[in-house]
């Protein structure tokens, strides 16, 4: 158990990293982890992502010997795509050949609205290269600061030793309370209820955005998770300044993030512009409509 995904990353880097390591990082990819990794001094290798997930072939061209690949296979952060089977196999092959580690950030797979829940990449990990990372931040709430990792057998001793030497771990009282919550079946009930609720809320917000923005925003119904990215369509005035739009939105009380800052080269002309937003707290159609109209006004400036 750790106190969050970044704490898991710190544990993994301290246990299995070496000086001057390079790390494949999804581009675009999870902002907060990118900031943390930059602080640690590892060399970040941004690897492009498309609708099939991380481009393993491109990653291999950029740096075949990277020590870690950090990926979000079930719900790419922030674009929401699922890593295809072909890419899953290619990624596992890469780790096998280079004898390196894949860090699977499975932060939101409990929320899947279409079909059956997805199998983790870890479930195909025949040669023990995947470090599985789960968290209770999305499925419960992020203030809980509880996450967990399942490390390959051959790394258990080393990771366990470093975990004990690093700090005293996450609070045992919280862990015990959560364990009771799970054992007494409240967690399963909570998941079931939230899945239904969030599935409906995502439709409300997507429909409201489509109505408010028309052709100016490309938005797809998210298949999982509790957030999504919508992309601005470039007009005659050039790329939309999504940083300014998001700042105006925050001032108007709507918490969204600009999509471009999730990219390694956020200010390049060709970087997609858009908004990353959560939908878990959109209470009803009226609120979704107000939220979408406010964002539309923020686009106009
Ligand atoms: C991509 C991604 N990974 C992991 C997490 C969980 O991070 P933590 O466990 O530090 O709250 C989040 C939460 O926002 C996330 O968006």
PDB file of C-alpha atoms and ligand atoms in Angstrom:
ATOM      1  CA  UNK A   1       0.000   0.000   0.000  1.00  0.00           C
ATOM      2  CA  UNK A   2       1.190   3.531  -0.736  1.00  0.00           C
ATOM      3  CA  UNK A   3      -0.231   7.008  -0.260  1.00  0.00           C
ATOM      4  CA  UNK A   4      -1.053   7.545  -3.947  1.00  0.00           C
ATOM      5  CA  UNK A   5       0.176   6.809  -7.449  1.00  0.00           C
ATOM      6  CA  UNK A   6       3.045   9.292  -7.225  1.00  0.00           C
ATOM      7  CA  UNK A   7       4.171   7.654  -3.979  1.00  0.00           C
ATOM      8  CA  UNK A   8       4.072   4.327  -5.847  1.00  0.00           C
ATOM      9  CA  UNK A   9       6.206   5.840  -8.602  1.00  0.00           C
ATOM     10  CA  UNK A  10       8.704   7.128  -6.073  1.00  0.00           C
ATOM     11  CA  UNK A  11       8.920   3.667  -4.509  1.00  0.00           C
ATOM     12  CA  UNK A  12       9.372   2.013  -7.913  1.00  0.00           C
ATOM     13  CA  UNK A  13      12.067   4.470  -9.038  1.00  0.00           C
ATOM     14  CA  UNK A  14      13.961   4.153  -5.777  1.00  0.00           C
ATOM     15  CA  UNK A  15      13.770   0.373  -5.838  1.00  0.00           C
ATOM     16  CA  UNK A  16      14.359  -0.452  -9.482  1.00  0.00           C
ATOM     17  CA  UNK A  17      15.768   2.724 -11.047  1.00  0.00           C
ATOM     18  CA  UNK A  18      19.400   3.550 -11.779  1.00  0.00           C
ATOM     19  CA  UNK A  19      21.176   6.880 -12.266  1.00  0.00           C
ATOM     20  CA  UNK A  20      20.500   8.425 -15.710  1.00  0.00           C
ATOM     21  CA  UNK A  21      17.498   6.238 -16.428  1.00  0.00           C
ATOM     22  CA  UNK A  22      15.219   7.187 -19.250  1.00  0.00           C
ATOM     23  CA  UNK A  23      11.461   6.697 -19.042  1.00  0.00           C
ATOM     24  CA  UNK A  24       8.852   6.407 -21.795  1.00  0.00           C
ATOM     25  CA  UNK A  25       6.063   8.753 -21.038  1.00  0.00           C
ATOM     26  CA  UNK A  26       2.731   8.965 -22.894  1.00  0.00           C
ATOM     27  CA  UNK A  27       2.414  12.182 -24.915  1.00  0.00           C
ATOM     28  CA  UNK A  28      -0.083  13.515 -23.918  1.00  0.00           C
ATOM     29  CA  UNK A  29       0.170  12.020 -20.448  1.00  0.00           C
ATOM     30  CA  UNK A  30      -0.792  12.443 -16.816  1.00  0.00           C
ATOM     31  CA  UNK A  31       0.313  15.936 -15.821  1.00  0.00           C
ATOM     32  CA  UNK A  32       0.985  15.429 -12.127  1.00  0.00           C
ATOM     33  CA  UNK A  33       3.158  12.370 -12.623  1.00  0.00           C
ATOM     34  CA  UNK A  34       5.091  14.153 -15.373  1.00  0.00           C
ATOM     35  CA  UNK A  35       5.850  17.014 -12.992  1.00  0.00           C
ATOM     36  CA  UNK A  36       6.989  14.579 -10.316  1.00  0.00           C
ATOM     37  CA  UNK A  37       9.207  12.616 -12.722  1.00  0.00           C
ATOM     38  CA  UNK A  38      10.815  15.810 -14.010  1.00  0.00           C
ATOM     39  CA  UNK A  39      11.711  16.653 -10.391  1.00  0.00           C
ATOM     40  CA  UNK A  40      13.432  13.289  -9.890  1.00  0.00           C
ATOM     41  CA  UNK A  41      15.844  13.978 -12.745  1.00  0.00           C
ATOM     42  CA  UNK A  42      15.009  10.942 -14.914  1.00  0.00           C
ATOM     43  CA  UNK A  43      15.129  11.587 -18.641  1.00  0.00           C
ATOM     44  CA  UNK A  44      11.581  11.722 -19.969  1.00  0.00           C
ATOM     45  CA  UNK A  45      10.986  10.321 -23.454  1.00  0.00           C
ATOM     46  CA  UNK A  46       7.592  11.552 -24.709  1.00  0.00           C
ATOM     47  CA  UNK A  47       6.068   8.780 -26.844  1.00  0.00           C
ATOM     48  CA  UNK A  48       3.067   9.726 -29.012  1.00  0.00           C
ATOM     49  CA  UNK A  49      -0.376   8.297 -28.359  1.00  0.00           C
ATOM     50  CA  UNK A  50      -3.185   7.689 -30.852  1.00  0.00           C
ATOM     51  CA  UNK A  51      -6.546   5.910 -30.681  1.00  0.00           C
ATOM     52  CA  UNK A  52      -4.720   2.586 -30.170  1.00  0.00           C
ATOM     53  CA  UNK A  53      -2.800   3.953 -27.187  1.00  0.00           C
ATOM     54  CA  UNK A  54       0.967   4.437 -26.879  1.00  0.00           C
ATOM     55  CA  UNK A  55       2.929   4.016 -30.135  1.00  0.00           C
ATOM     56  CA  UNK A  56       5.350   1.279 -29.087  1.00  0.00           C
ATOM     57  CA  UNK A  57       7.177   1.268 -32.430  1.00  0.00           C
ATOM     58  CA  UNK A  58       7.873   5.006 -32.142  1.00  0.00           C
ATOM     59  CA  UNK A  59       9.000   4.524 -28.533  1.00  0.00           C
ATOM     60  CA  UNK A  60      11.451   1.863 -29.649  1.00  0.00           C
ATOM     61  CA  UNK A  61      12.848   4.220 -32.304  1.00  0.00           C
ATOM     62  CA  UNK A  62      13.203   7.023 -29.774  1.00  0.00           C
ATOM     63  CA  UNK A  63      14.831   4.983 -27.011  1.00  0.00           C
ATOM     64  CA  UNK A  64      14.688   1.185 -27.118  1.00  0.00           C
ATOM     65  CA  UNK A  65      16.662   0.899 -23.873  1.00  0.00           C
ATOM     66  CA  UNK A  66      14.437   3.078 -21.669  1.00  0.00           C
ATOM     67  CA  UNK A  67      14.251   1.495 -18.220  1.00  0.00           C
ATOM     68  CA  UNK A  68      10.547   2.120 -17.622  1.00  0.00           C
ATOM     69  CA  UNK A  69       7.451   2.642 -19.750  1.00  0.00           C
ATOM     70  CA  UNK A  70       4.647   4.417 -17.899  1.00  0.00           C
ATOM     71  CA  UNK A  71       1.273   3.655 -19.448  1.00  0.00           C
ATOM     72  CA  UNK A  72      -2.474   3.998 -18.818  1.00  0.00           C
ATOM     73  CA  UNK A  73      -3.776   1.000 -20.840  1.00  0.00           C
ATOM     74  CA  UNK A  74      -7.420   0.864 -19.800  1.00  0.00           C
ATOM     75  CA  UNK A  75      -8.239   4.573 -20.147  1.00  0.00           C
ATOM     76  CA  UNK A  76      -5.431   6.643 -21.607  1.00  0.00           C
ATOM     77  CA  UNK A  77      -4.933   9.801 -19.590  1.00  0.00           C
ATOM     78  CA  UNK A  78      -6.213  12.254 -20.803  1.00  0.00           C
ATOM     79  CA  UNK A  79      -7.542  11.071 -24.210  1.00  0.00           C
ATOM     80  CA  UNK A  80      -9.485   8.070 -22.900  1.00  0.00           C
ATOM     81  CA  UNK A  81      -8.439   5.477 -25.527  1.00  0.00           C
ATOM     82  CA  UNK A  82      -7.906   1.828 -24.672  1.00  0.00           C
ATOM     83  CA  UNK A  83      -4.543   0.266 -25.492  1.00  0.00           C
ATOM     84  CA  UNK A  84      -5.179  -2.147 -28.385  1.00  0.00           C
ATOM     85  CA  UNK A  85      -4.357  -5.832 -28.128  1.00  0.00           C
ATOM     86  CA  UNK A  86      -1.626  -5.497 -30.774  1.00  0.00           C
ATOM     87  CA  UNK A  87       0.029  -2.654 -28.839  1.00  0.00           C
ATOM     88  CA  UNK A  88      -0.302  -4.581 -25.555  1.00  0.00           C
ATOM     89  CA  UNK A  89       1.573  -7.494 -27.078  1.00  0.00           C
ATOM     90  CA  UNK A  90       4.172  -5.163 -28.646  1.00  0.00           C
ATOM     91  CA  UNK A  91       4.754  -3.438 -25.310  1.00  0.00           C
ATOM     92  CA  UNK A  92       5.179  -6.738 -23.467  1.00  0.00           C
ATOM     93  CA  UNK A  93       7.601  -7.922 -26.202  1.00  0.00           C
ATOM     94  CA  UNK A  94       9.610  -4.718 -25.880  1.00  0.00           C
ATOM     95  CA  UNK A  95       9.911  -5.171 -22.099  1.00  0.00           C
ATOM     96  CA  UNK A  96      10.893  -8.798 -22.563  1.00  0.00           C
ATOM     97  CA  UNK A  97      13.578  -8.010 -25.145  1.00  0.00           C
ATOM     98  CA  UNK A  98      15.033  -4.988 -23.378  1.00  0.00           C
ATOM     99  CA  UNK A  99      14.541  -6.559 -19.935  1.00  0.00           C
ATOM    100  CA  UNK A 100      12.833  -3.397 -18.720  1.00  0.00           C
ATOM    101  CA  UNK A 101       9.769  -2.487 -16.692  1.00  0.00           C
ATOM    102  CA  UNK A 102       6.257  -1.460 -17.641  1.00  0.00           C
ATOM    103  CA  UNK A 103       4.424   0.616 -15.044  1.00  0.00           C
ATOM    104  CA  UNK A 104       0.685   0.069 -15.542  1.00  0.00           C
ATOM    105  CA  UNK A 105      -1.251   3.000 -14.105  1.00  0.00           C
ATOM    106  CA  UNK A 106      -4.721   1.460 -13.789  1.00  0.00           C
ATOM    107  CA  UNK A 107      -6.318   4.480 -12.164  1.00  0.00           C
ATOM    108  CA  UNK A 108      -9.922   4.230 -13.364  1.00  0.00           C
ATOM    109  CA  UNK A 109     -10.703   0.815 -14.873  1.00  0.00           C
ATOM    110  CA  UNK A 110     -13.412   0.155 -12.267  1.00  0.00           C
ATOM    111  CA  UNK A 111     -15.539   2.635 -14.190  1.00  0.00           C
ATOM    112  CA  UNK A 112     -16.325   1.139 -17.562  1.00  0.00           C
ATOM    113  CA  UNK A 113     -19.639   1.962 -19.194  1.00  0.00           C
ATOM    114  CA  UNK A 114     -19.565  -0.192 -22.314  1.00  0.00           C
ATOM    115  CA  UNK A 115     -19.189  -3.961 -22.292  1.00  0.00           C
ATOM    116  CA  UNK A 116     -17.323  -5.970 -19.700  1.00  0.00           C
ATOM    117  CA  UNK A 117     -14.554  -4.561 -17.482  1.00  0.00           C
ATOM    118  CA  UNK A 118     -11.194  -4.626 -19.263  1.00  0.00           C
ATOM    119  CA  UNK A 119      -8.471  -7.055 -18.291  1.00  0.00           C
ATOM    120  CA  UNK A 120      -5.362  -5.383 -16.958  1.00  0.00           C
ATOM    121  CA  UNK A 121      -2.162  -5.531 -19.010  1.00  0.00           C
ATOM    122  CA  UNK A 122      -0.698  -7.285 -15.960  1.00  0.00           C
ATOM    123  CA  UNK A 123      -2.960 -10.279 -16.643  1.00  0.00           C
ATOM    124  CA  UNK A 124      -0.982 -10.975 -19.865  1.00  0.00           C
ATOM    125  CA  UNK A 125       2.392 -10.472 -18.187  1.00  0.00           C
ATOM    126  CA  UNK A 126       3.854 -13.961 -18.615  1.00  0.00           C
ATOM    127  CA  UNK A 127       7.461 -12.845 -18.117  1.00  0.00           C
ATOM    128  CA  UNK A 128       6.921 -10.641 -15.078  1.00  0.00           C
ATOM    129  CA  UNK A 129       7.720  -7.195 -16.415  1.00  0.00           C
ATOM    130  CA  UNK A 130       4.590  -5.292 -15.405  1.00  0.00           C
ATOM    131  CA  UNK A 131       4.349  -3.298 -12.187  1.00  0.00           C
ATOM    132  CA  UNK A 132       0.619  -2.885 -11.617  1.00  0.00           C
ATOM    133  CA  UNK A 133      -0.511   0.333  -9.884  1.00  0.00           C
ATOM    134  CA  UNK A 134      -4.022   0.840  -8.569  1.00  0.00           C
ATOM    135  CA  UNK A 135      -5.449   3.723  -6.556  1.00  0.00           C
ATOM    136  CA  UNK A 136      -8.557   4.532  -4.542  1.00  0.00           C
ATOM    137  CA  UNK A 137      -8.422   8.182  -5.654  1.00  0.00           C
ATOM    138  CA  UNK A 138     -11.001   7.840  -8.434  1.00  0.00           C
ATOM    139  CA  UNK A 139     -13.050   4.962  -7.174  1.00  0.00           C
ATOM    140  CA  UNK A 140     -13.429   6.512  -3.716  1.00  0.00           C
ATOM    141  CA  UNK A 141     -11.955  10.013  -3.352  1.00  0.00           C
ATOM    142  CA  UNK A 142      -8.469  11.443  -3.746  1.00  0.00           C
ATOM    143  CA  UNK A 143      -8.275  12.839  -0.189  1.00  0.00           C
ATOM    144  CA  UNK A 144      -8.063   9.251   1.065  1.00  0.00           C
ATOM    145  CA  UNK A 145      -4.472   9.004  -0.251  1.00  0.00           C
ATOM    146  CA  UNK A 146      -4.489   5.219  -0.554  1.00  0.00           C
ATOM    147  CA  UNK A 147      -3.069   3.324  -3.504  1.00  0.00           C
ATOM    148  CA  UNK A 148      -1.469  -0.069  -4.072  1.00  0.00           C
ATOM    149  CA  UNK A 149       1.007  -1.824  -6.284  1.00  0.00           C
ATOM    150  CA  UNK A 150       1.454  -5.430  -7.364  1.00  0.00           C
ATOM    151  CA  UNK A 151       5.097  -5.948  -8.241  1.00  0.00           C
ATOM    152  CA  UNK A 152       6.658  -8.854 -10.149  1.00  0.00           C
ATOM    153  CA  UNK A 153       7.835 -11.709  -7.951  1.00  0.00           C
ATOM    154  CA  UNK A 154      11.510 -11.044  -8.672  1.00  0.00           C
ATOM    155  CA  UNK A 155      11.171  -7.433  -7.461  1.00  0.00           C
ATOM    156  CA  UNK A 156       9.162  -8.105  -4.287  1.00  0.00           C
ATOM    157  CA  UNK A 157      12.113  -8.415  -1.941  1.00  0.00           C
ATOM    158  CA  UNK A 158      13.828  -5.244  -3.188  1.00  0.00           C
ATOM    159  CA  UNK A 159      10.660  -3.125  -3.350  1.00  0.00           C
ATOM    160  CA  UNK A 160       9.568  -4.364   0.090  1.00  0.00           C
ATOM    161  CA  UNK A 161      12.941  -3.457   1.593  1.00  0.00           C
ATOM    162  CA  UNK A 162      12.922   0.043   0.096  1.00  0.00           C
ATOM    163  CA  UNK A 163       9.277   0.551   1.145  1.00  0.00           C
ATOM    164  CA  UNK A 164      10.162  -0.261   4.752  1.00  0.00           C
ATOM    165  CA  UNK A 165      13.196   2.016   4.716  1.00  0.00           C
ATOM    166  CA  UNK A 166      11.475   4.975   2.980  1.00  0.00           C
ATOM    167  CA  UNK A 167       8.733   5.841   5.413  1.00  0.00           C
ATOM    168  CA  UNK A 168       6.224   4.202   7.690  1.00  0.00           C
ATOM    169  CA  UNK A 169       3.780   3.635   4.804  1.00  0.00           C
ATOM    170  CA  UNK A 170       0.207   4.841   4.497  1.00  0.00           C
ATOM    171  CA  UNK A 171      -1.832   5.107   7.733  1.00  0.00           C
ATOM    172  CA  UNK A 172      -2.860   1.639   8.941  1.00  0.00           C
ATOM    173  CA  UNK A 173      -6.060   2.990  10.506  1.00  0.00           C
ATOM    174  CA  UNK A 174      -7.271   4.178   7.084  1.00  0.00           C
ATOM    175  CA  UNK A 175      -6.258   0.890   5.493  1.00  0.00           C
ATOM    176  CA  UNK A 176      -8.151  -1.074   8.155  1.00  0.00           C
ATOM    177  CA  UNK A 177     -11.268   1.086   7.710  1.00  0.00           C
ATOM    178  CA  UNK A 178     -11.142   0.606   3.948  1.00  0.00           C
ATOM    179  CA  UNK A 179     -10.607  -3.151   4.362  1.00  0.00           C
ATOM    180  CA  UNK A 180     -13.750  -3.328   6.523  1.00  0.00           C
ATOM    181  CA  UNK A 181     -15.617  -1.229   3.949  1.00  0.00           C
ATOM    182  CA  UNK A 182     -14.653  -3.745   1.242  1.00  0.00           C
ATOM    183  CA  UNK A 183     -15.260  -6.847   3.387  1.00  0.00           C
ATOM    184  CA  UNK A 184     -18.717  -5.691   4.450  1.00  0.00           C
ATOM    185  CA  UNK A 185     -19.624  -5.307   0.747  1.00  0.00           C
ATOM    186  CA  UNK A 186     -20.144  -1.534   0.908  1.00  0.00           C
ATOM    187  CA  UNK A 187     -17.410  -1.044  -1.676  1.00  0.00           C
ATOM    188  CA  UNK A 188     -19.037  -3.357  -4.245  1.00  0.00           C
ATOM    189  CA  UNK A 189     -22.376  -1.596  -3.725  1.00  0.00           C
ATOM    190  CA  UNK A 190     -20.716   1.817  -4.006  1.00  0.00           C
ATOM    191  CA  UNK A 191     -19.068   0.801  -7.287  1.00  0.00           C
ATOM    192  CA  UNK A 192     -22.295  -0.495  -8.754  1.00  0.00           C
ATOM    193  CA  UNK A 193     -24.201   2.641  -7.788  1.00  0.00           C
ATOM    194  CA  UNK A 194     -21.501   5.008  -9.060  1.00  0.00           C
ATOM    195  CA  UNK A 195     -21.146   3.141 -12.361  1.00  0.00           C
ATOM    196  CA  UNK A 196     -24.830   3.700 -13.116  1.00  0.00           C
ATOM    197  CA  UNK A 197     -24.770   7.302 -11.935  1.00  0.00           C
ATOM    198  CA  UNK A 198     -21.611   8.291 -13.821  1.00  0.00           C
ATOM    199  CA  UNK A 199     -22.756   6.507 -16.990  1.00  0.00           C
ATOM    200  CA  UNK A 200     -25.814   8.775 -17.023  1.00  0.00           C
ATOM    201  CA  UNK A 201     -23.863  11.912 -16.093  1.00  0.00           C
ATOM    202  CA  UNK A 202     -21.390  11.467 -18.928  1.00  0.00           C
ATOM    203  CA  UNK A 203     -24.264  11.453 -21.415  1.00  0.00           C
ATOM    204  CA  UNK A 204     -25.693  14.657 -19.890  1.00  0.00           C
ATOM    205  CA  UNK A 205     -22.466  16.588 -20.189  1.00  0.00           C
ATOM    206  CA  UNK A 206     -21.553  15.351 -23.660  1.00  0.00           C
ATOM    207  CA  UNK A 207     -25.027  16.163 -25.037  1.00  0.00           C
ATOM    208  CA  UNK A 208     -24.932  19.620 -23.409  1.00  0.00           C
ATOM    209  CA  UNK A 209     -21.506  20.382 -24.900  1.00  0.00           C
ATOM    210  CA  UNK A 210     -22.599  19.214 -28.354  1.00  0.00           C
ATOM    211  CA  UNK A 211     -25.603  21.473 -28.154  1.00  0.00           C
ATOM    212  CA  UNK A 212     -23.716  24.515 -26.886  1.00  0.00           C
ATOM    213  CA  UNK A 213     -20.646  24.272 -29.134  1.00  0.00           C
ATOM    214  CA  UNK A 214     -21.964  22.644 -32.310  1.00  0.00           C
ATOM    215  CA  UNK A 215     -19.120  22.200 -34.805  1.00  0.00           C
ATOM    216  CA  UNK A 216     -16.569  24.056 -32.707  1.00  0.00           C
ATOM    217  CA  UNK A 217     -15.789  21.181 -30.342  1.00  0.00           C
ATOM    218  CA  UNK A 218     -15.129  17.479 -31.028  1.00  0.00           C
ATOM    219  CA  UNK A 219     -16.411  15.449 -28.132  1.00  0.00           C
ATOM    220  CA  UNK A 220     -16.959  11.707 -27.785  1.00  0.00           C
ATOM    221  CA  UNK A 221     -18.902   9.813 -25.192  1.00  0.00           C
ATOM    222  CA  UNK A 222     -16.290   8.509 -22.724  1.00  0.00           C
ATOM    223  CA  UNK A 223     -16.275   4.709 -22.411  1.00  0.00           C
ATOM    224  CA  UNK A 224     -14.748   4.729 -18.960  1.00  0.00           C
ATOM    225  CA  UNK A 225     -13.172   6.791 -16.189  1.00  0.00           C
ATOM    226  CA  UNK A 226     -14.611   9.973 -14.726  1.00  0.00           C
ATOM    227  CA  UNK A 227     -13.039  12.564 -16.989  1.00  0.00           C
ATOM    228  CA  UNK A 228     -12.622  13.171 -20.705  1.00  0.00           C
ATOM    229  CA  UNK A 229     -10.918  15.448 -23.189  1.00  0.00           C
ATOM    230  CA  UNK A 230     -12.842  17.481 -25.778  1.00  0.00           C
ATOM    231  CA  UNK A 231     -10.944  19.046 -28.656  1.00  0.00           C
ATOM    232  CA  UNK A 232     -11.493  22.492 -30.164  1.00  0.00           C
ATOM    233  CA  UNK A 233     -11.830  22.544 -33.941  1.00  0.00           C
ATOM    234  CA  UNK A 234      -9.474  25.139 -35.375  1.00  0.00           C
ATOM    235  CA  UNK A 235     -11.310  28.075 -36.974  1.00  0.00           C
ATOM    236  CA  UNK A 236     -10.119  30.798 -39.394  1.00  0.00           C
ATOM    237  CA  UNK A 237      -8.346  32.602 -36.504  1.00  0.00           C
ATOM    238  CA  UNK A 238      -5.918  29.693 -35.936  1.00  0.00           C
ATOM    239  CA  UNK A 239      -5.552  27.424 -32.910  1.00  0.00           C
ATOM    240  CA  UNK A 240      -7.736  28.220 -29.891  1.00  0.00           C
ATOM    241  CA  UNK A 241      -5.831  29.466 -26.836  1.00  0.00           C
ATOM    242  CA  UNK A 242      -7.116  26.701 -24.548  1.00  0.00           C
ATOM    243  CA  UNK A 243      -4.987  27.945 -21.629  1.00  0.00           C
ATOM    244  CA  UNK A 244      -6.852  31.275 -21.700  1.00  0.00           C
ATOM    245  CA  UNK A 245     -10.245  29.561 -22.111  1.00  0.00           C
ATOM    246  CA  UNK A 246      -9.589  27.276 -19.129  1.00  0.00           C
ATOM    247  CA  UNK A 247      -8.406  30.232 -17.006  1.00  0.00           C
ATOM    248  CA  UNK A 248     -11.619  32.157 -17.812  1.00  0.00           C
ATOM    249  CA  UNK A 249     -13.661  29.043 -17.020  1.00  0.00           C
ATOM    250  CA  UNK A 250     -11.988  28.609 -13.645  1.00  0.00           C
ATOM    251  CA  UNK A 251     -12.712  32.253 -12.875  1.00  0.00           C
ATOM    252  CA  UNK A 252     -16.358  31.588 -13.740  1.00  0.00           C
ATOM    253  CA  UNK A 253     -16.348  28.643 -11.296  1.00  0.00           C
ATOM    254  CA  UNK A 254     -15.953  25.749 -13.771  1.00  0.00           C
ATOM    255  CA  UNK A 255     -12.852  23.656 -13.075  1.00  0.00           C
ATOM    256  CA  UNK A 256     -11.422  22.455 -16.392  1.00  0.00           C
ATOM    257  CA  UNK A 257      -7.842  22.089 -17.621  1.00  0.00           C
ATOM    258  CA  UNK A 258      -6.418  23.027 -21.017  1.00  0.00           C
ATOM    259  CA  UNK A 259      -5.631  19.938 -23.100  1.00  0.00           C
ATOM    260  CA  UNK A 260      -2.460  21.351 -24.648  1.00  0.00           C
ATOM    261  CA  UNK A 261      -0.548  21.408 -21.345  1.00  0.00           C
ATOM    262  CA  UNK A 262      -0.783  17.597 -21.175  1.00  0.00           C
ATOM    263  CA  UNK A 263       1.537  17.461 -24.208  1.00  0.00           C
ATOM    264  CA  UNK A 264       5.325  17.647 -23.927  1.00  0.00           C
ATOM    265  CA  UNK A 265       5.367  20.478 -26.500  1.00  0.00           C
ATOM    266  CA  UNK A 266       2.215  22.205 -25.407  1.00  0.00           C
ATOM    267  CA  UNK A 267       2.764  25.498 -27.218  1.00  0.00           C
ATOM    268  CA  UNK A 268       3.599  24.156 -30.682  1.00  0.00           C
ATOM    269  CA  UNK A 269       1.137  25.261 -33.337  1.00  0.00           C
ATOM    270  CA  UNK A 270       0.076  21.719 -34.199  1.00  0.00           C
ATOM    271  CA  UNK A 271      -0.550  20.658 -30.586  1.00  0.00           C
ATOM    272  CA  UNK A 272      -4.240  19.785 -30.140  1.00  0.00           C
ATOM    273  CA  UNK A 273      -6.205  22.356 -28.153  1.00  0.00           C
ATOM    274  CA  UNK A 274      -9.154  21.498 -25.977  1.00  0.00           C
ATOM    275  CA  UNK A 275     -10.406  20.995 -22.450  1.00  0.00           C
ATOM    276  CA  UNK A 276      -9.983  18.155 -19.975  1.00  0.00           C
ATOM    277  CA  UNK A 277     -12.878  17.896 -17.569  1.00  0.00           C
ATOM    278  CA  UNK A 278     -14.504  15.619 -15.038  1.00  0.00           C
ATOM    279  CA  UNK A 279     -18.162  14.652 -15.179  1.00  0.00           C
ATOM    280  CA  UNK A 280     -18.694  12.815 -11.879  1.00  0.00           C
ATOM    281  CA  UNK A 281     -20.199  15.867 -10.176  1.00  0.00           C
ATOM    282  CA  UNK A 282     -22.642  17.003 -12.879  1.00  0.00           C
ATOM    283  CA  UNK A 283     -25.897  16.610 -10.950  1.00  0.00           C
ATOM    284  CA  UNK A 284     -28.544  16.890 -13.687  1.00  0.00           C
ATOM    285  CA  UNK A 285     -29.311  18.109 -17.215  1.00  0.00           C
ATOM    286  CA  UNK A 286     -29.838  21.693 -16.014  1.00  0.00           C
ATOM    287  CA  UNK A 287     -26.407  21.829 -14.438  1.00  0.00           C
ATOM    288  CA  UNK A 288     -24.797  20.211 -17.496  1.00  0.00           C
ATOM    289  CA  UNK A 289     -26.440  22.870 -19.701  1.00  0.00           C
ATOM    290  CA  UNK A 290     -25.223  25.755 -17.497  1.00  0.00           C
ATOM    291  CA  UNK A 291     -21.741  24.252 -17.372  1.00  0.00           C
ATOM    292  CA  UNK A 292     -21.613  23.954 -21.188  1.00  0.00           C
ATOM    293  CA  UNK A 293     -22.930  27.476 -21.764  1.00  0.00           C
ATOM    294  CA  UNK A 294     -20.382  28.966 -19.366  1.00  0.00           C
ATOM    295  CA  UNK A 295     -17.599  27.166 -21.245  1.00  0.00           C
ATOM    296  CA  UNK A 296     -18.968  28.431 -24.535  1.00  0.00           C
ATOM    297  CA  UNK A 297     -18.909  32.018 -23.239  1.00  0.00           C
ATOM    298  CA  UNK A 298     -15.322  31.478 -22.092  1.00  0.00           C
ATOM    299  CA  UNK A 299     -14.386  30.411 -25.630  1.00  0.00           C
ATOM    300  CA  UNK A 300     -15.809  33.653 -26.978  1.00  0.00           C
ATOM    301  CA  UNK A 301     -13.625  35.564 -24.477  1.00  0.00           C
TER     302      UNK A 301
HETATM  303  C1  LIG B   1      -3.716   9.225 -14.807  1.00  0.00           C
HETATM  304  C2  LIG B   1      -3.849   9.144 -13.322  1.00  0.00           C
HETATM  305  N1  LIG B   1      -3.107   8.251 -12.663  1.00  0.00           N
HETATM  306  C3  LIG B   1      -3.195   8.131 -11.317  1.00  0.00           C
HETATM  307  C4  LIG B   1      -4.042   8.930 -10.587  1.00  0.00           C
HETATM  308  C5  LIG B   1      -4.114   8.753  -9.107  1.00  0.00           C
HETATM  309  O1  LIG B   1      -3.188   9.497  -8.461  1.00  0.00           O
HETATM  310  P1  LIG B   1      -3.131   9.459  -6.847  1.00  0.00           P
HETATM  311  O2  LIG B   1      -3.245   8.016  -6.453  1.00  0.00           O
HETATM  312  O3  LIG B   1      -1.783  10.049  -6.544  1.00  0.00           O
HETATM  313  O4  LIG B   1      -4.257  10.307  -6.348  1.00  0.00           O
HETATM  314  C6  LIG B   1      -4.820   9.885 -11.222  1.00  0.00           C
HETATM  315  C7  LIG B   1      -5.687  10.751 -10.420  1.00  0.00           C
HETATM  316  O5  LIG B   1      -6.100  11.806 -10.757  1.00  0.00           O
HETATM  317  C8  LIG B   1      -4.722   9.993 -12.633  1.00  0.00           C
HETATM  318  O6  LIG B   1      -5.462  10.911 -13.298  1.00  0.00           O
END
